[in-house]
Structure formats: C-alpha cells, structure tokens
C-alpha cells in the first residue's frame, strides 16, 4: 500500500504504472522489433547514433556501451542532441551513412527539432528511427524529407508522463530500443518485457514505505559500471530535478569516481552504487562501496543490485542493460520521497520558474552548407601526376594525368601548379584543393622528405601556395589513403581507423573520428620502419636487410612487394615477383605456400604492433598486395595467434576505393581544411 502523502502525485502513479505499460508493449514488441531488425540488416548502416536531450540522451549512454560489447563491429554512439546542435561538424562526416535514433518524451524540444533540421540539410542520406511517447509530436510526424529512410515507433499515450520528471517514458523508450537492437537478449523481447515488469512489481509493493526510511542527504552520488554508468547519470538527474537542486547530486563510473570526483563526499553525503549483474564487474563495485563505508561510515553507502546481499535488492533479469531500468526506478522513488519531504510540488518542483517540463525557446542557428560545391585533389607519384575534380558528395567529375618531371624541383612545382590551374578552369572557380605525394611532410615547417621526387628539403606546400595565391595543403599519400577510407570507405563507422599500404613500400595513416592525426613530425602511420622482432628472425631464419631509411631490419624490407620478392630470393636463391609467389602458392606449390605463410605471419606481427601502439577499431589494407585473393580473411586468421590474449581484434578490411583512394583522400583533406570548425 502506497503511503498516502506520496499517492497524491501524478509522478507516483507514473512510476507505478510502468509494469502495466511494459506488459501492454509486450503484446506487440516482438513483431515491431523484428521489422526494425530486418530493416537494419538491409540498410547496413556505418554507425548508429542514439540521440536525445537530458534523460532521453542518457538512454543512449546505457545502450551504446552494452551493444558495443557484443560480438561484432563496435559502431554504436551516444550523441546528445544538445551536443550535436551546438557542434554539428564534430559528427557530420562525408560518406558516412549513419542511422539517427531519436528519443523524445514530448518529441518537441528545441534540440530535437534542431537536430532533425540539421540531419535533413547536411546528412540527407542518413536514415532515421524516431521513438517517442507523443503521437502528436514533431518526432512522430517527421516526414522523410530527405533521401534517407524513416521509421517511427510511437509508444502508448500513458508513457507521455504528465509530471515534470521522465519516469515511464524513459524506461519504456529504453526497453523498446533494446528490443530492436539487442541481437542476443536473455529471452525474446516480449518475454523480457514481462520479466522486467514482474521484477518491478515485486519491488514496488512497499518501495515508497521502505525508501521513506532512507535518511535524506544533502548530497547524493550515483555510481555504476559499463551500461550502468549512464543509468547512474539518470538517477542523479531524477533526484536533482525533483529536489529542485536542494539535494546536490553527482554521478560517475565506479572506478572513475576515485580519480578526483570522490572529493565531493563528506559526512552529509549518501553514495549509491548500482551493482552490476556480472560477478566480475561487481567485484569493483563492492570494493568501492567498502572503501566509502570504511572512510565515511556505513550510513554513507547503499548498494542497489540483484545480489542477495545488496542493500536495495532488485530482480535479476539477465544483464545490466535490461536490468538498468529496475535500478533507475529506485532513484525515481527516492526522488519522489525526498521531494515530498522537502515540501515540494513533486509534479512541478520549479513551479514554472527555473526549469520547464519541455525545453523550448532555444535559438537555433542555421549551419551553412560547405563553402564549395567542388573539391580538387592532386595525386603526385613517381611517374604521374593526376588531378581529379570531385563534387560535394566526393563523386569524381573529371581527371587529368600528366607525367611527373623528375629533373628539377622547379619543373615539379610548375607541373603541379599547371594541374591546379586545370582544376580551376574545369571547376570555374578556385575551389579548395590539396595534394598527396610519397614522402614525409613536416607539419611545422612544411618541408618534404621524398625518395623518388626532387622535393626533399623544400617547402612544397608554401611554394605552390605562393604561386596560386592561396593555401594548398600537402600530405603524405599513405595518410590521404587512410583519410579516404575512414570517411565513407572501408573504415566508415569505426572511430579509429588505420590505413595500411602494402605496395612498393609499407606505410599508413591514423584517423580518429574521420580526422587525420599528424603528430609532432608527421610520423603517425610510418609503421614500415618498425623493426622486425628478433624472435621472428630466429624462428624463420629471416635476412636482416638495410632499409631505404638507413636503418636495418625494417618491416618494409620484407613485407612490401619488393620485400616479398627478397624473401623468395633468400629462401630459394632467386627473386620471384609477388604475384607469381601468390599464384604458385594457390596452385599448391609447397615452397611458395610456405613463403606465403611466413609473409602472413610477418604481416600479422606488424598488425599487432599497430594494435599495441594505436589500438584501432579497423585496419584498412591498400596497395598492390592488398589485391591478393582472400588477404583480409587469411590475415585475420593468422592474427589470432599473434595478438594478446583476451583482447578484441580490429576489423580487417580491403580498401573500398583501391588505387583511387589517395586522390579521394586529398579531396577530403581540402574539404576539411575549407571548413571552420
């Protein structure tokens, strides 16, 4: 029986209605979720963005870490609409095909409207899935005003909480999203909704009476690990909102709390630890709870979890993501109890003064489209210089190729400037352009170090920019390759992408969130000049050769195309071209098959070195050797024997744009340089 003072509030009724709402949803959720999952498979998105403001944003903070921990590509992101609207260029990337999942109780907040407008204008190919509790909202009525596809899920009207705080709206949207995106739930979606509803029914029986006995603190802290970190944030907001700020709250991860934020704890603080259902993770939760209790007394700490000895026990429904709502309901009840104790109007604690139920009135500013409709790239090689004109979607419009002059630096500059003039003439304007070339470019001085071009020691970018009257970025071609594949290429949808070129040489580039990392000297990605480990030299009897960089035993000496031929000469006494080695191995030639195996182990060890230094989500293979049939599959198999135990392997992909990727990447470099971020 609910204590009468709490029963007067709509918020109490909305908390108590949650099991009934979930059982109502259970009747149809399996069919709804199956349709969405089929759509997701067919559309094959690069990334999935979980978006919302405030409580709706915290849904994604529970979903993303849980879904990214399931076997498969880690491609789920929690992006608050408040962050996206204020800094959209942090997320908008050319060539990326995201699914934008928007959560909204009212579906009418300023940021919800602003994000929809930005997506329609700047990412028209993005698909959208809108999940809302208001059938009359902007989210519910959103039309497919762009090239992307749209799906909407409108929850029962009772989930559109009338009280100030989001309670049943939050939990119902979170469970609905889990039903759609969880590939391996503990049971079917309908069964899970029933299981969670039964668990909450058992808890809510006397919850208001029991939690009314918890002493009201001046400060309340909520902590959790993994998916429960986002839940802790929601718990903290519920108490802060309904107490109208008179109880100060904070949240953090269980282990992160010790690194500074723990300073907030004093004798008037109550710390809640949302214990994980995972016994391994729960050890860390328990250690922190014990530490707080020892330092501040047993009344300073309460654990919320499904273990028998938890201070506040909730049902075990299978895992932390599905069980998160049960832990959050504890904070919902505490928020009502403490708000009532403080003499607040629980349904409207601010009485319309400071905060409102729906945030409106935010000024939304127009984001101009990219300044140029075309972008130019100049791909400089040892034998050819190719200029290419791209449209705003990075589709090639025209190309022009000339031979590379190698007799003097002045002739090289004149040829590149001539290609730049060709781009301007064909575009009809001085569009942004950039140059990719073999060699290193010092990011501070702009001076080049090249092996097959007469540009070493010269500030090529500055000299070309002076002749054209504007800044022309110049970058290493391995790095422009990585930039291309990270933006709409084989690495699309991965946060950290390493582009690895296996050709005449061995090199690469590192991209994080679609942006190239240059470092102090422009060296990130120059992995061909890592030394081959001694244990591999001894195991296979490998030669130690001098590299073109002047060092001995670099990977490039044996892993490049020429290096593979050197391996053949070392083991068989005569050089054999890389293509011939692979063809012979495919025909069953034992010696060439063994040589291919040794080369794969060398390459796998190089990928391990990349993982240990960069730890990319994806490694994209390019260059002539990337065309070896089945290379990505075979390398992934061999890599398992080289990697550290208990760590995930990066995705291994073959370049989507092949030999054209370097030029495309230079166009992306020009595009990014033209934007004021």
PDB file of C-alpha atoms in Angstrom, residues 109-314:
ATOM      1  CA  UNK A 109      12.187  20.048 -27.619  1.00  0.00           C
ATOM      2  CA  UNK A 110      14.214  22.732 -29.350  1.00  0.00           C
ATOM      3  CA  UNK A 111      17.216  20.463 -29.783  1.00  0.00           C
ATOM      4  CA  UNK A 112      15.086  17.640 -31.204  1.00  0.00           C
ATOM      5  CA  UNK A 113      13.755  19.968 -33.883  1.00  0.00           C
ATOM      6  CA  UNK A 114      17.199  21.448 -34.474  1.00  0.00           C
ATOM      7  CA  UNK A 115      18.864  18.075 -34.962  1.00  0.00           C
ATOM      8  CA  UNK A 116      16.207  16.872 -37.397  1.00  0.00           C
ATOM      9  CA  UNK A 117      16.705  20.028 -39.451  1.00  0.00           C
ATOM     10  CA  UNK A 118      20.498  19.645 -39.447  1.00  0.00           C
ATOM     11  CA  UNK A 119      20.308  15.994 -40.486  1.00  0.00           C
ATOM     12  CA  UNK A 120      17.881  16.756 -43.315  1.00  0.00           C
ATOM     13  CA  UNK A 121      20.097  19.540 -44.624  1.00  0.00           C
ATOM     14  CA  UNK A 122      23.621  18.241 -44.036  1.00  0.00           C
ATOM     15  CA  UNK A 123      23.230  14.445 -43.959  1.00  0.00           C
ATOM     16  CA  UNK A 124      20.253  13.833 -46.259  1.00  0.00           C
ATOM     17  CA  UNK A 125      21.259  10.201 -46.893  1.00  0.00           C
ATOM     18  CA  UNK A 126      21.087   9.336 -43.182  1.00  0.00           C
ATOM     19  CA  UNK A 127      18.279   7.020 -42.102  1.00  0.00           C
ATOM     20  CA  UNK A 128      16.189   7.935 -39.064  1.00  0.00           C
ATOM     21  CA  UNK A 129      14.378   5.937 -36.391  1.00  0.00           C
ATOM     22  CA  UNK A 130      12.216   8.081 -34.119  1.00  0.00           C
ATOM     23  CA  UNK A 131      10.995   6.660 -30.794  1.00  0.00           C
ATOM     24  CA  UNK A 132       8.597   8.943 -28.941  1.00  0.00           C
ATOM     25  CA  UNK A 133       5.820   8.931 -26.369  1.00  0.00           C
ATOM     26  CA  UNK A 134       3.814  11.697 -28.053  1.00  0.00           C
ATOM     27  CA  UNK A 135       1.864  10.790 -31.161  1.00  0.00           C
ATOM     28  CA  UNK A 136       1.300  14.473 -31.973  1.00  0.00           C
ATOM     29  CA  UNK A 137       4.953  15.462 -31.739  1.00  0.00           C
ATOM     30  CA  UNK A 138       7.485  16.644 -34.289  1.00  0.00           C
ATOM     31  CA  UNK A 139       9.237  13.286 -33.949  1.00  0.00           C
ATOM     32  CA  UNK A 140       6.046  11.335 -34.596  1.00  0.00           C
ATOM     33  CA  UNK A 141       5.088  13.492 -37.569  1.00  0.00           C
ATOM     34  CA  UNK A 142       8.589  13.737 -39.048  1.00  0.00           C
ATOM     35  CA  UNK A 143       8.354  13.122 -42.774  1.00  0.00           C
ATOM     36  CA  UNK A 144      11.090  11.593 -44.917  1.00  0.00           C
ATOM     37  CA  UNK A 145      12.164  14.989 -46.248  1.00  0.00           C
ATOM     38  CA  UNK A 146      15.477  13.650 -47.483  1.00  0.00           C
ATOM     39  CA  UNK A 147      16.984  10.697 -49.330  1.00  0.00           C
ATOM     40  CA  UNK A 148      17.314   8.581 -46.174  1.00  0.00           C
ATOM     41  CA  UNK A 149      14.600   6.218 -44.986  1.00  0.00           C
ATOM     42  CA  UNK A 150      12.459   6.839 -41.899  1.00  0.00           C
ATOM     43  CA  UNK A 151      10.857   4.562 -39.319  1.00  0.00           C
ATOM     44  CA  UNK A 152       8.870   5.686 -36.263  1.00  0.00           C
ATOM     45  CA  UNK A 153       7.714   3.973 -33.095  1.00  0.00           C
ATOM     46  CA  UNK A 154       5.056   5.787 -31.056  1.00  0.00           C
ATOM     47  CA  UNK A 155       4.629   4.347 -27.570  1.00  0.00           C
ATOM     48  CA  UNK A 156       1.277   4.195 -25.716  1.00  0.00           C
ATOM     49  CA  UNK A 157      -0.013   7.649 -24.699  1.00  0.00           C
ATOM     50  CA  UNK A 158       0.284   6.890 -20.978  1.00  0.00           C
ATOM     51  CA  UNK A 159       4.074   6.838 -21.344  1.00  0.00           C
ATOM     52  CA  UNK A 160       3.968  10.581 -22.108  1.00  0.00           C
ATOM     53  CA  UNK A 161       4.438  11.416 -18.415  1.00  0.00           C
ATOM     54  CA  UNK A 162       2.473  14.464 -17.310  1.00  0.00           C
ATOM     55  CA  UNK A 163       4.694  15.083 -14.295  1.00  0.00           C
ATOM     56  CA  UNK A 164       7.891  17.095 -14.556  1.00  0.00           C
ATOM     57  CA  UNK A 165      10.190  14.075 -14.365  1.00  0.00           C
ATOM     58  CA  UNK A 166      10.561  11.467 -17.089  1.00  0.00           C
ATOM     59  CA  UNK A 167       9.853   8.087 -15.497  1.00  0.00           C
ATOM     60  CA  UNK A 168       7.795   5.602 -17.529  1.00  0.00           C
ATOM     61  CA  UNK A 169       8.764   7.469 -20.719  1.00  0.00           C
ATOM     62  CA  UNK A 170      12.466   6.867 -20.042  1.00  0.00           C
ATOM     63  CA  UNK A 171      12.142   3.197 -19.163  1.00  0.00           C
ATOM     64  CA  UNK A 172       9.731   2.373 -21.993  1.00  0.00           C
ATOM     65  CA  UNK A 173      11.869   4.027 -24.679  1.00  0.00           C
ATOM     66  CA  UNK A 174      14.994   2.271 -23.350  1.00  0.00           C
ATOM     67  CA  UNK A 175      13.360  -1.159 -23.311  1.00  0.00           C
ATOM     68  CA  UNK A 176      11.903  -0.599 -26.793  1.00  0.00           C
ATOM     69  CA  UNK A 177      15.340   0.258 -28.157  1.00  0.00           C
ATOM     70  CA  UNK A 178      16.836  -2.831 -26.522  1.00  0.00           C
ATOM     71  CA  UNK A 179      14.158  -4.942 -28.194  1.00  0.00           C
ATOM     72  CA  UNK A 180      15.134  -3.510 -31.581  1.00  0.00           C
ATOM     73  CA  UNK A 181      18.926  -3.514 -31.285  1.00  0.00           C
ATOM     74  CA  UNK A 182      19.947  -6.301 -28.886  1.00  0.00           C
ATOM     75  CA  UNK A 183      20.977  -9.235 -31.123  1.00  0.00           C
ATOM     76  CA  UNK A 184      21.111 -11.744 -28.276  1.00  0.00           C
ATOM     77  CA  UNK A 185      18.790 -10.820 -25.390  1.00  0.00           C
ATOM     78  CA  UNK A 186      18.396 -13.245 -22.467  1.00  0.00           C
ATOM     79  CA  UNK A 187      14.940 -14.131 -23.854  1.00  0.00           C
ATOM     80  CA  UNK A 188      12.604 -12.855 -26.578  1.00  0.00           C
ATOM     81  CA  UNK A 189      11.720  -9.171 -26.370  1.00  0.00           C
ATOM     82  CA  UNK A 190       8.160  -9.919 -25.287  1.00  0.00           C
ATOM     83  CA  UNK A 191       9.377 -12.288 -22.590  1.00  0.00           C
ATOM     84  CA  UNK A 192      11.945  -9.742 -21.413  1.00  0.00           C
ATOM     85  CA  UNK A 193       9.283  -7.038 -21.074  1.00  0.00           C
ATOM     86  CA  UNK A 194       7.242  -9.445 -18.940  1.00  0.00           C
ATOM     87  CA  UNK A 195      10.284 -10.468 -16.896  1.00  0.00           C
ATOM     88  CA  UNK A 196      11.229  -6.855 -16.131  1.00  0.00           C
ATOM     89  CA  UNK A 197       7.595  -5.995 -15.330  1.00  0.00           C
ATOM     90  CA  UNK A 198       7.342  -8.888 -12.863  1.00  0.00           C
ATOM     91  CA  UNK A 199      10.567  -7.815 -11.201  1.00  0.00           C
ATOM     92  CA  UNK A 200       9.389  -4.238 -10.800  1.00  0.00           C
ATOM     93  CA  UNK A 201       6.018  -5.338  -9.422  1.00  0.00           C
ATOM     94  CA  UNK A 202       7.810  -7.203  -6.647  1.00  0.00           C
ATOM     95  CA  UNK A 203       9.970  -4.203  -5.832  1.00  0.00           C
ATOM     96  CA  UNK A 204       7.210  -1.571  -5.924  1.00  0.00           C
ATOM     97  CA  UNK A 205       4.951  -3.370  -3.449  1.00  0.00           C
ATOM     98  CA  UNK A 206       6.237  -1.462  -0.410  1.00  0.00           C
ATOM     99  CA  UNK A 207       9.006   0.558  -2.049  1.00  0.00           C
ATOM    100  CA  UNK A 208       7.718   4.002  -1.063  1.00  0.00           C
ATOM    101  CA  UNK A 209       7.374   2.951   2.588  1.00  0.00           C
ATOM    102  CA  UNK A 210      10.829   1.332   2.679  1.00  0.00           C
ATOM    103  CA  UNK A 211      12.671   4.127   0.916  1.00  0.00           C
ATOM    104  CA  UNK A 212      10.902   6.759   3.010  1.00  0.00           C
ATOM    105  CA  UNK A 213      13.084   5.466   5.847  1.00  0.00           C
ATOM    106  CA  UNK A 214      16.310   6.318   3.993  1.00  0.00           C
ATOM    107  CA  UNK A 215      17.726   9.458   5.566  1.00  0.00           C
ATOM    108  CA  UNK A 216      17.606  12.387   3.165  1.00  0.00           C
ATOM    109  CA  UNK A 217      21.167  13.579   2.416  1.00  0.00           C
ATOM    110  CA  UNK A 218      22.450  16.987   1.401  1.00  0.00           C
ATOM    111  CA  UNK A 219      24.436  15.302  -1.372  1.00  0.00           C
ATOM    112  CA  UNK A 220      23.561  12.126  -3.302  1.00  0.00           C
ATOM    113  CA  UNK A 221      26.062  10.350  -5.541  1.00  0.00           C
ATOM    114  CA  UNK A 222      25.208   7.563  -8.014  1.00  0.00           C
ATOM    115  CA  UNK A 223      27.869   5.271  -9.476  1.00  0.00           C
ATOM    116  CA  UNK A 224      27.805   2.421 -11.989  1.00  0.00           C
ATOM    117  CA  UNK A 225      29.993   0.487 -14.411  1.00  0.00           C
ATOM    118  CA  UNK A 226      29.535  -0.107 -18.150  1.00  0.00           C
ATOM    119  CA  UNK A 227      25.891   0.402 -19.168  1.00  0.00           C
ATOM    120  CA  UNK A 228      25.063   1.326 -15.574  1.00  0.00           C
ATOM    121  CA  UNK A 229      27.203   4.471 -15.792  1.00  0.00           C
ATOM    122  CA  UNK A 230      24.517   6.016 -17.990  1.00  0.00           C
ATOM    123  CA  UNK A 231      21.887   4.738 -15.552  1.00  0.00           C
ATOM    124  CA  UNK A 232      23.760   6.408 -12.680  1.00  0.00           C
ATOM    125  CA  UNK A 233      23.576   9.684 -14.567  1.00  0.00           C
ATOM    126  CA  UNK A 234      19.814   9.326 -14.932  1.00  0.00           C
ATOM    127  CA  UNK A 235      19.464   8.501 -11.222  1.00  0.00           C
ATOM    128  CA  UNK A 236      21.386  11.635 -10.278  1.00  0.00           C
ATOM    129  CA  UNK A 237      19.232  13.808 -12.539  1.00  0.00           C
ATOM    130  CA  UNK A 238      15.965  12.442 -11.114  1.00  0.00           C
ATOM    131  CA  UNK A 239      16.916  13.383  -7.556  1.00  0.00           C
ATOM    132  CA  UNK A 240      18.372  16.744  -8.583  1.00  0.00           C
ATOM    133  CA  UNK A 241      15.247  17.668 -10.573  1.00  0.00           C
ATOM    134  CA  UNK A 242      12.565  16.662  -8.093  1.00  0.00           C
ATOM    135  CA  UNK A 243      14.506  18.171  -5.175  1.00  0.00           C
ATOM    136  CA  UNK A 244      14.798  21.381  -7.217  1.00  0.00           C
ATOM    137  CA  UNK A 245      18.535  21.427  -6.555  1.00  0.00           C
ATOM    138  CA  UNK A 246      18.212  21.313  -2.771  1.00  0.00           C
ATOM    139  CA  UNK A 247      19.888  17.913  -2.837  1.00  0.00           C
ATOM    140  CA  UNK A 248      23.084  18.268  -4.835  1.00  0.00           C
ATOM    141  CA  UNK A 249      23.827  15.184  -6.944  1.00  0.00           C
ATOM    142  CA  UNK A 250      26.696  13.776  -8.948  1.00  0.00           C
ATOM    143  CA  UNK A 251      27.384  10.632 -10.969  1.00  0.00           C
ATOM    144  CA  UNK A 252      30.396   8.745 -12.300  1.00  0.00           C
ATOM    145  CA  UNK A 253      31.720   5.333 -13.199  1.00  0.00           C
ATOM    146  CA  UNK A 254      32.620   3.162 -10.251  1.00  0.00           C
ATOM    147  CA  UNK A 255      36.361   3.214 -10.885  1.00  0.00           C
ATOM    148  CA  UNK A 256      36.405   6.742 -12.290  1.00  0.00           C
ATOM    149  CA  UNK A 257      34.971   8.134  -9.039  1.00  0.00           C
ATOM    150  CA  UNK A 258      38.285   7.703  -7.217  1.00  0.00           C
ATOM    151  CA  UNK A 259      40.117   9.898  -9.723  1.00  0.00           C
ATOM    152  CA  UNK A 260      39.075  13.258  -8.330  1.00  0.00           C
ATOM    153  CA  UNK A 261      35.248  13.270  -8.159  1.00  0.00           C
ATOM    154  CA  UNK A 262      35.339  11.405  -4.834  1.00  0.00           C
ATOM    155  CA  UNK A 263      36.319  14.751  -3.284  1.00  0.00           C
ATOM    156  CA  UNK A 264      32.602  15.592  -3.125  1.00  0.00           C
ATOM    157  CA  UNK A 265      31.939  13.017  -0.379  1.00  0.00           C
ATOM    158  CA  UNK A 266      31.552  14.286   3.172  1.00  0.00           C
ATOM    159  CA  UNK A 267      29.564  13.320   6.268  1.00  0.00           C
ATOM    160  CA  UNK A 268      26.326  14.620   4.697  1.00  0.00           C
ATOM    161  CA  UNK A 269      26.708  12.568   1.504  1.00  0.00           C
ATOM    162  CA  UNK A 270      24.936   9.344   0.580  1.00  0.00           C
ATOM    163  CA  UNK A 271      26.619   7.276  -2.138  1.00  0.00           C
ATOM    164  CA  UNK A 272      24.634   4.734  -4.167  1.00  0.00           C
ATOM    165  CA  UNK A 273      26.494   2.070  -6.134  1.00  0.00           C
ATOM    166  CA  UNK A 274      24.481   0.454  -8.931  1.00  0.00           C
ATOM    167  CA  UNK A 275      25.935  -3.029  -8.718  1.00  0.00           C
ATOM    168  CA  UNK A 276      26.479  -4.998 -11.901  1.00  0.00           C
ATOM    169  CA  UNK A 277      24.845  -8.365 -12.538  1.00  0.00           C
ATOM    170  CA  UNK A 278      28.224  -9.530 -13.844  1.00  0.00           C
ATOM    171  CA  UNK A 279      30.147 -11.089 -10.913  1.00  0.00           C
ATOM    172  CA  UNK A 280      33.470  -9.882 -12.329  1.00  0.00           C
ATOM    173  CA  UNK A 281      32.381  -6.240 -12.594  1.00  0.00           C
ATOM    174  CA  UNK A 282      30.529  -6.437  -9.274  1.00  0.00           C
ATOM    175  CA  UNK A 283      33.861  -7.025  -7.507  1.00  0.00           C
ATOM    176  CA  UNK A 284      34.915  -3.465  -8.393  1.00  0.00           C
ATOM    177  CA  UNK A 285      31.526  -2.093  -7.337  1.00  0.00           C
ATOM    178  CA  UNK A 286      31.837  -3.852  -3.972  1.00  0.00           C
ATOM    179  CA  UNK A 287      35.404  -2.658  -3.408  1.00  0.00           C
ATOM    180  CA  UNK A 288      34.367   0.959  -3.883  1.00  0.00           C
ATOM    181  CA  UNK A 289      31.341   0.555  -1.605  1.00  0.00           C
ATOM    182  CA  UNK A 290      33.530  -0.998   1.104  1.00  0.00           C
ATOM    183  CA  UNK A 291      36.039   1.827   0.788  1.00  0.00           C
ATOM    184  CA  UNK A 292      33.378   4.528   1.126  1.00  0.00           C
ATOM    185  CA  UNK A 293      31.839   2.773   4.129  1.00  0.00           C
ATOM    186  CA  UNK A 294      35.212   2.428   5.826  1.00  0.00           C
ATOM    187  CA  UNK A 295      36.119   6.087   5.289  1.00  0.00           C
ATOM    188  CA  UNK A 296      32.769   7.770   5.960  1.00  0.00           C
ATOM    189  CA  UNK A 297      30.788   5.228   7.923  1.00  0.00           C
ATOM    190  CA  UNK A 298      28.281   2.517   6.974  1.00  0.00           C
ATOM    191  CA  UNK A 299      25.419   5.017   6.638  1.00  0.00           C
ATOM    192  CA  UNK A 300      27.232   6.804   3.801  1.00  0.00           C
ATOM    193  CA  UNK A 301      26.809   3.976   1.289  1.00  0.00           C
ATOM    194  CA  UNK A 302      23.959   1.915  -0.194  1.00  0.00           C
ATOM    195  CA  UNK A 303      24.238  -0.703  -2.921  1.00  0.00           C
ATOM    196  CA  UNK A 304      21.472  -1.302  -5.457  1.00  0.00           C
ATOM    197  CA  UNK A 305      21.615  -4.636  -7.258  1.00  0.00           C
ATOM    198  CA  UNK A 306      20.314  -8.131  -7.803  1.00  0.00           C
ATOM    199  CA  UNK A 307      22.716  -9.942  -5.460  1.00  0.00           C
ATOM    200  CA  UNK A 308      21.128 -11.373  -2.321  1.00  0.00           C
ATOM    201  CA  UNK A 309      23.172  -9.118  -0.026  1.00  0.00           C
ATOM    202  CA  UNK A 310      22.552  -5.846  -1.902  1.00  0.00           C
ATOM    203  CA  UNK A 311      21.246  -3.109   0.397  1.00  0.00           C
ATOM    204  CA  UNK A 312      18.395  -2.387  -2.010  1.00  0.00           C
ATOM    205  CA  UNK A 313      17.640  -5.514  -3.973  1.00  0.00           C
ATOM    206  CA  UNK A 314      16.078  -5.635  -7.440  1.00  0.00           C
TER     207      UNK A 314
END
